[in-house]
Every structure is written in structure tokens, then in C-alpha cells.
mmCIF file of C-alpha atoms in Angstrom:
data_model
loop_
_atom_site.group_PDB
_atom_site.id
_atom_site.type_symbol
_atom_site.label_atom_id
_atom_site.label_comp_id
_atom_site.label_asym_id
_atom_site.label_seq_id
_atom_site.Cartn_x
_atom_site.Cartn_y
_atom_site.Cartn_z
ATOM 1 C CA MET N 1 32.985 0.704 -80.043
ATOM 2 C CA PHE N 2 34.928 -2.113 -81.521
ATOM 3 C CA ILE N 3 38.638 -3.176 -80.037
ATOM 4 C CA PHE N 4 39.885 -5.829 -82.218
ATOM 5 C CA HIS N 5 42.288 -8.227 -80.592
ATOM 6 C CA LYS N 6 44.983 -8.118 -83.126
ATOM 7 C CA GLU N 7 45.410 -4.476 -82.484
ATOM 8 C CA THR N 8 46.034 -4.266 -78.990
ATOM 9 C CA SER N 9 49.320 -4.815 -77.190
ATOM 10 C CA LEU N 10 50.482 -7.012 -74.842
ATOM 11 C CA GLU N 11 52.300 -5.394 -71.513
ATOM 12 C CA ASP N 12 54.487 -7.557 -69.783
ATOM 13 C CA LEU N 13 54.312 -7.015 -66.015
ATOM 14 C CA GLY N 14 56.933 -9.176 -64.930
ATOM 15 C CA ASN N 15 57.223 -12.662 -63.114
ATOM 16 C CA GLY N 16 54.815 -14.622 -65.560
ATOM 17 C CA VAL N 17 51.994 -12.140 -65.660
ATOM 18 C CA THR N 18 50.602 -10.035 -68.803
ATOM 19 C CA ARG N 19 48.302 -7.535 -69.198
ATOM 20 C CA ARG N 20 46.208 -6.292 -72.075
ATOM 21 C CA ILE N 21 43.717 -3.603 -72.582
ATOM 22 C CA LEU N 22 40.794 -4.479 -74.093
ATOM 23 C CA ALA N 23 37.579 -2.122 -74.683
ATOM 24 C CA HIS N 24 37.247 1.086 -72.200
ATOM 25 C CA ASP N 25 35.101 4.689 -71.734
ATOM 26 C CA GLY N 26 35.096 7.047 -69.110
ATOM 27 C CA LYS N 27 32.745 4.170 -66.471
ATOM 28 C CA MET N 28 34.202 0.845 -67.735
ATOM 29 C CA MET N 29 37.125 -0.893 -68.785
ATOM 30 C CA ALA N 30 37.993 -4.759 -70.062
ATOM 31 C CA VAL N 31 41.192 -5.890 -69.002
ATOM 32 C CA GLU N 32 42.598 -9.579 -69.908
ATOM 33 C CA VAL N 33 45.645 -10.849 -67.702
ATOM 34 C CA ASN N 34 47.555 -14.089 -68.655
ATOM 35 C CA PHE N 35 49.396 -15.868 -65.959
ATOM 36 C CA GLU N 36 51.934 -18.658 -66.322
ATOM 37 C CA GLU N 37 51.814 -21.442 -63.677
ATOM 38 C CA GLY N 38 53.269 -20.072 -59.948
ATOM 39 C CA ALA N 39 52.813 -16.282 -60.877
ATOM 40 C CA VAL N 40 51.425 -14.645 -58.405
ATOM 41 C CA GLY N 41 48.864 -11.502 -58.576
ATOM 42 C CA PRO N 42 50.047 -9.651 -55.736
ATOM 43 C CA LEU N 43 47.642 -8.421 -52.888
ATOM 44 C CA HIS N 44 46.219 -5.228 -53.395
ATOM 45 C CA ASN N 45 43.086 -2.922 -53.248
ATOM 46 C CA HIS N 46 41.939 -0.248 -55.115
ATOM 47 C CA PRO N 47 38.643 2.219 -55.175
ATOM 48 C CA HIS N 48 37.342 0.150 -58.159
ATOM 49 C CA GLU N 49 34.576 -2.043 -58.359
ATOM 50 C CA GLN N 50 36.037 -5.202 -60.408
ATOM 51 C CA LEU N 51 34.743 -8.425 -61.674
ATOM 52 C CA THR N 52 37.012 -11.263 -62.503
ATOM 53 C CA TYR N 53 35.832 -14.048 -65.056
ATOM 54 C CA VAL N 54 38.160 -16.992 -65.321
ATOM 55 C CA LEU N 55 38.249 -17.384 -69.179
ATOM 56 C CA SER N 56 41.096 -21.072 -68.375
ATOM 57 C CA GLY N 57 43.251 -22.242 -65.695
ATOM 58 C CA GLU N 58 43.247 -22.463 -61.992
ATOM 59 C CA PHE N 59 43.754 -19.743 -59.625
ATOM 60 C CA GLU N 60 43.967 -19.919 -56.081
ATOM 61 C CA PHE N 61 42.287 -16.030 -54.824
ATOM 62 C CA THR N 62 42.239 -14.176 -51.586
ATOM 63 C CA ILE N 63 39.469 -11.526 -51.457
ATOM 64 C CA GLY N 64 39.473 -10.183 -48.133
ATOM 65 C CA GLU N 65 39.692 -12.481 -45.473
ATOM 66 C CA GLU N 66 38.249 -15.357 -47.645
ATOM 67 C CA LYS N 67 40.750 -17.958 -49.921
ATOM 68 C CA HIS N 68 39.234 -19.932 -52.608
ATOM 69 C CA ILE N 69 40.562 -22.083 -55.533
ATOM 70 C CA VAL N 70 38.571 -20.903 -58.950
ATOM 71 C CA THR N 71 38.664 -22.314 -63.058
ATOM 72 C CA LYS N 72 37.303 -21.414 -65.806
ATOM 73 C CA GLY N 73 33.704 -19.931 -65.842
ATOM 74 C CA ASP N 74 34.052 -19.098 -61.991
ATOM 75 C CA THR N 75 33.398 -14.923 -61.700
ATOM 76 C CA LEU N 76 34.860 -12.780 -58.628
ATOM 77 C CA TYR N 77 33.699 -9.468 -57.570
ATOM 78 C CA LYS N 78 35.913 -7.321 -55.266
ATOM 79 C CA LYS N 79 34.562 -4.544 -53.387
ATOM 80 C CA PRO N 80 36.261 -0.959 -53.850
ATOM 81 C CA GLY N 81 38.919 -0.963 -51.422
ATOM 82 C CA VAL N 82 38.969 -4.597 -50.593
ATOM 83 C CA MET N 83 42.288 -6.847 -50.747
ATOM 84 C CA HIS N 84 42.859 -9.418 -53.313
ATOM 85 C CA GLY N 85 45.347 -11.441 -54.856
ATOM 86 C CA CYS N 86 45.855 -14.697 -56.465
ATOM 87 C CA VAL N 87 48.257 -17.504 -57.471
ATOM 88 C CA CYS N 88 48.432 -19.181 -60.535
ATOM 89 C CA LEU N 89 47.906 -22.610 -59.963
ATOM 90 C CA LYS N 90 47.439 -23.859 -63.739
ATOM 91 C CA PRO N 91 48.487 -21.652 -66.504
ATOM 92 C CA GLY N 92 45.423 -19.179 -67.327
ATOM 93 C CA THR N 93 43.870 -16.294 -68.663
ATOM 94 C CA LEU N 94 41.484 -13.889 -66.721
ATOM 95 C CA LEU N 95 39.037 -11.009 -67.836
ATOM 96 C CA ASP N 96 38.593 -8.465 -65.679
ATOM 97 C CA THR N 97 36.461 -5.785 -66.408
ATOM 98 C CA PHE N 98 36.666 -2.595 -64.064
ATOM 99 C CA THR N 99 34.517 0.665 -62.647
ATOM 100 C CA PRO N 100 35.398 3.638 -63.237
ATOM 101 C CA VAL N 101 38.146 2.668 -65.873
ATOM 102 C CA ARG N 102 41.810 2.305 -64.483
ATOM 103 C CA GLU N 103 43.278 5.399 -65.699
ATOM 104 C CA ASP N 104 46.769 3.874 -63.992
ATOM 105 C CA PHE N 105 46.858 1.365 -66.389
ATOM 106 C CA LEU N 106 46.508 4.156 -69.510
ATOM 107 C CA LYS N 107 49.599 5.896 -68.726
#
């Protein structure tokens, strides 16, 4: 399967956050998330495993009881059901990978 960036659509989530659904099938999904400075990814949890790769920018991430500042090249793992969220300190882009697919994103 090939997914070409120019053929995907950007979804405005509001408050300085946009999301682009990339490749996905029944077991895995890649999602690009863009943040303006000061934008917040509110604390939440879900039943999916999630990897986040920081493509650019600077973020203060909370995962469970831990809080760290992450930058380009850093990777984060979120276990299913664990609370997590972030604040964007410098504008940037994250690449999220989920398993299984986030069906709620496709609706």
C-alpha cells in the first residue's frame, strides 16, 4: 500500500492542532499531528498501544506519572489505558503509530 502525502487531507482539530491520517489497515495506523506553540494535547487514554516519534518541535509530555521535555528524534511509548498528553513548547510535528487502528479517527 502506498499513501501519498499530497493525496491525504488535513483535519483541523482546533486550538492549534491538526491531524493527517496516513497509512492504515486492521492492525496498525500512522497519523501525523501538527502543533502550534502553546497547543495542548489534553490528557487522555485509550485501549490502543501508541508510539510517538517527534519529527520536529519541542513538547512537554506526560505519560502516567512521568513528565519530560522531548525534541526531534525522541520516541515515546504509551501502553493501553495509560493517561498521556502534551503541551507544545515550540511548533512541531509528531508521527503517531497505533495498534490496532483508531477506528474513531476514521469516522
